[in-house]
Amino acid sequence: DPWLNFLFAFELSLGAGFSWWPNIGGLARICKTSRAAFWPNILGLVFAATVGTGLGTAAALLVGDCDPASWMIPICGGAVGIIALILVSIANISANSIMIYTTSLGLKQIKALFRQKWVIVTAVYMTPPLIGLFWSNTIYDYFYLLLGLACLIYCPISIMARMPIHIRAGSS
């Protein structure tokens, strides 16, 4: 059913979008001005991600496989395809570095971790994902479930964060 496919795509896009909100908030907290927090997120997460997603979707539809490694080299050629795959790898490393930093920064707000060294706090955060590497195929099989869970958690938090305090407290 085309409408069911559309709803699945919409829900997954919503989940992916909301799953970035904690990172955006974490980055905004470490910027000196709101302008310095706003424009990089708009340019990177809205425009660049939209262009990249659109090109990736078109290429995946053309080749019939959503794995970038299977279509970048056939479509772009050997040299450009390898450079593109290297850029995708760098993008993933930088995005994960941002997530690790902002999450570790948030964990430092917990009383038990407040005075701990960064190495300890980062190790606390990174231990579950490193253990998860042993079951990476299972995690990929349940990726959409994890994305839905992120949407379920972050959507209400994001909406509540935008509400004025008197509405959140239940007063008028």
Tab-separated table of C-alpha atoms in Angstrom:
chain	number	residue	atom	x	y	z
A	1	ASP	CA	0.000	0.000	0.000
A	2	PRO	CA	1.559	3.332	-1.038
A	3	TRP	CA	0.033	5.196	1.925
A	4	LEU	CA	1.415	2.681	4.412
A	5	ASN	CA	4.866	3.020	2.828
A	6	PHE	CA	4.555	6.794	3.057
A	7	LEU	CA	3.572	6.603	6.735
A	8	PHE	CA	6.505	4.313	7.525
A	9	ALA	CA	8.898	6.671	5.736
A	10	PHE	CA	7.370	9.673	7.519
A	11	GLU	CA	7.602	8.022	10.948
A	12	LEU	CA	11.197	6.945	10.389
A	13	SER	CA	12.143	10.418	9.175
A	14	LEU	CA	10.496	11.910	12.237
A	15	GLY	CA	12.385	9.490	14.480
A	16	ALA	CA	15.681	10.254	12.784
A	17	GLY	CA	15.067	13.982	13.076
A	18	PHE	CA	14.107	13.901	16.736
A	19	SER	CA	17.004	11.613	17.586
A	20	TRP	CA	19.348	14.498	16.734
A	21	TRP	CA	17.719	16.980	19.132
A	22	PRO	CA	19.884	16.111	22.161
A	23	ASN	CA	23.001	16.617	20.056
A	24	ILE	CA	21.753	19.931	18.728
A	25	GLY	CA	20.962	21.038	22.275
A	26	GLY	CA	24.340	19.894	23.521
A	27	LEU	CA	26.119	21.780	20.772
A	28	ALA	CA	24.034	24.888	21.399
A	29	ARG	CA	25.052	24.879	25.060
A	30	ILE	CA	28.745	25.024	24.228
A	31	CYS	CA	28.452	27.854	21.683
A	32	LYS	CA	29.077	31.440	22.732
A	33	THR	CA	26.141	32.914	20.791
A	34	SER	CA	22.799	31.630	19.579
A	35	ARG	CA	23.846	32.523	16.037
A	36	ALA	CA	26.906	30.260	16.350
A	37	ALA	CA	24.614	27.439	17.476
A	38	PHE	CA	21.827	28.007	14.949
A	39	TRP	CA	23.462	28.374	11.529
A	40	PRO	CA	25.799	25.365	11.555
A	41	ASN	CA	22.875	23.146	12.542
A	42	ILE	CA	20.631	24.606	9.838
A	43	LEU	CA	23.316	24.341	7.151
A	44	GLY	CA	24.529	20.895	8.199
A	45	LEU	CA	21.447	19.093	9.430
A	46	VAL	CA	18.841	20.691	7.193
A	47	PHE	CA	20.440	21.606	3.887
A	48	ALA	CA	23.455	19.284	3.628
A	49	ALA	CA	21.630	16.296	5.106
A	50	THR	CA	18.647	16.875	2.812
A	51	VAL	CA	20.857	17.042	-0.281
A	52	GLY	CA	22.828	13.977	0.829
A	53	THR	CA	19.683	12.024	1.639
A	54	GLY	CA	18.089	12.954	-1.678
A	55	LEU	CA	21.168	11.949	-3.675
A	56	GLY	CA	21.552	8.742	-1.667
A	57	THR	CA	17.896	7.855	-2.178
A	58	ALA	CA	18.083	8.518	-5.926
A	59	ALA	CA	21.269	6.453	-6.243
A	60	ALA	CA	19.831	3.608	-4.170
A	61	LEU	CA	16.709	3.553	-6.352
A	62	LEU	CA	18.847	3.568	-9.496
A	63	VAL	CA	21.091	0.701	-8.374
A	64	GLY	CA	18.547	-1.164	-6.233
A	65	ASP	CA	20.647	-1.286	-3.062
A	66	CYS	CA	20.725	1.178	-0.159
A	67	ASP	CA	24.333	0.412	0.829
A	68	PRO	CA	26.518	3.350	-0.344
A	69	ALA	CA	29.477	1.020	-0.889
A	70	SER	CA	27.490	-0.859	-3.537
A	71	TRP	CA	26.537	2.176	-5.614
A	72	MET	CA	29.118	4.938	-5.108
A	73	ILE	CA	31.875	3.304	-7.147
A	74	PRO	CA	29.610	2.066	-10.015
A	75	ILE	CA	27.907	5.457	-10.339
A	76	CYS	CA	30.843	7.796	-9.636
A	77	GLY	CA	33.705	5.711	-10.966
A	78	GLY	CA	36.670	4.301	-9.084
A	79	ALA	CA	38.541	7.399	-7.902
A	80	VAL	CA	35.525	9.619	-7.166
A	81	GLY	CA	33.637	6.703	-5.584
A	82	ILE	CA	36.511	5.919	-3.222
A	83	ILE	CA	36.837	9.610	-2.292
A	84	ALA	CA	33.075	9.746	-1.670
A	85	LEU	CA	33.242	6.662	0.584
A	86	ILE	CA	36.143	8.227	2.502
A	87	LEU	CA	34.069	11.406	2.974
A	88	VAL	CA	31.119	9.347	4.226
A	89	SER	CA	33.451	7.632	6.701
A	90	ILE	CA	34.808	10.983	7.903
A	91	ALA	CA	31.257	12.299	8.271
A	92	ASN	CA	30.315	9.293	10.385
A	93	ILE	CA	33.397	9.660	12.570
A	94	SER	CA	32.757	13.367	13.149
A	95	ALA	CA	29.039	12.833	13.857
A	96	ASN	CA	29.826	10.074	16.341
A	97	SER	CA	32.497	12.227	17.984
A	98	ILE	CA	29.914	14.974	18.496
A	99	MET	CA	27.443	12.496	19.995
A	100	ILE	CA	30.070	11.017	22.311
A	101	TYR	CA	31.171	14.466	23.479
A	102	THR	CA	27.694	15.909	24.088
A	103	THR	CA	26.468	12.757	25.821
A	104	SER	CA	29.576	12.606	28.002
A	105	LEU	CA	29.083	16.285	28.796
A	106	GLY	CA	25.534	15.470	29.883
A	107	LEU	CA	26.715	12.506	31.952
A	108	LYS	CA	29.118	14.819	33.799
A	109	GLN	CA	26.012	16.513	35.245
A	110	ILE	CA	25.166	13.350	37.184
A	111	LYS	CA	26.418	13.649	40.741
A	112	ALA	CA	28.302	10.321	40.685
A	113	LEU	CA	30.175	11.312	37.502
A	114	PHE	CA	30.589	15.048	38.125
A	115	ARG	CA	34.143	14.861	39.492
A	116	GLN	CA	35.260	11.912	37.369
A	117	LYS	CA	37.877	12.303	34.642
A	118	TRP	CA	36.697	12.515	31.047
A	119	VAL	CA	38.213	9.108	30.326
A	120	ILE	CA	35.980	7.493	32.972
A	121	VAL	CA	32.825	9.321	31.860
A	122	THR	CA	33.459	8.491	28.204
A	123	ALA	CA	34.152	4.859	29.110
A	124	VAL	CA	30.838	4.682	30.992
A	125	TYR	CA	29.043	5.952	27.894
A	126	MET	CA	30.993	3.894	25.349
A	127	THR	CA	30.822	0.524	27.119
A	128	PRO	CA	27.272	-0.420	25.982
A	129	PRO	CA	27.931	0.455	22.299
A	130	LEU	CA	31.224	-1.441	22.333
A	131	ILE	CA	29.459	-4.491	23.760
A	132	GLY	CA	26.767	-3.993	21.107
A	133	LEU	CA	29.385	-4.422	18.372
A	134	PHE	CA	29.319	-8.150	19.064
A	135	TRP	CA	25.643	-8.204	18.037
A	136	SER	CA	25.790	-5.617	15.259
A	137	ASN	CA	23.629	-7.669	12.864
A	138	THR	CA	20.896	-7.932	15.486
A	139	ILE	CA	21.116	-4.200	16.136
A	140	TYR	CA	20.812	-3.509	12.398
A	141	ASP	CA	17.816	-5.868	12.245
A	142	TYR	CA	16.104	-3.798	14.948
A	143	PHE	CA	17.325	-0.402	13.709
A	144	TYR	CA	13.826	0.840	12.918
A	145	LEU	CA	12.623	-0.199	16.349
A	146	LEU	CA	15.509	1.742	17.929
A	147	LEU	CA	14.702	4.741	15.735
A	148	GLY	CA	11.054	4.570	16.800
A	149	LEU	CA	12.153	4.386	20.431
A	150	ALA	CA	14.308	7.495	19.947
A	151	CYS	CA	11.288	9.282	18.499
A	152	LEU	CA	9.112	8.119	21.387
A	153	ILE	CA	11.619	9.442	23.931
A	154	TYR	CA	12.838	12.651	22.306
A	155	CYS	CA	9.605	13.956	20.762
A	156	PRO	CA	7.910	14.745	24.102
A	157	ILE	CA	11.165	16.092	25.559
A	158	SER	CA	11.632	18.369	22.540
A	159	ILE	CA	8.062	19.631	22.723
A	160	MET	CA	8.259	20.213	26.478
A	161	ALA	CA	11.539	22.086	26.094
A	162	ARG	CA	9.853	24.577	23.762
A	163	MET	CA	6.878	25.234	26.077
A	164	PRO	CA	6.888	28.210	28.415
A	165	ILE	CA	7.597	27.209	32.018
A	166	HIS	CA	4.139	28.212	33.313
A	167	ILE	CA	2.452	25.822	30.836
A	168	ARG	CA	4.790	22.938	31.783
A	169	ALA	CA	4.017	23.525	35.465
A	170	GLY	CA	0.282	23.305	34.765
A	171	SER	CA	-0.552	26.876	35.782
A	172	SER	CA	-2.156	29.486	33.596
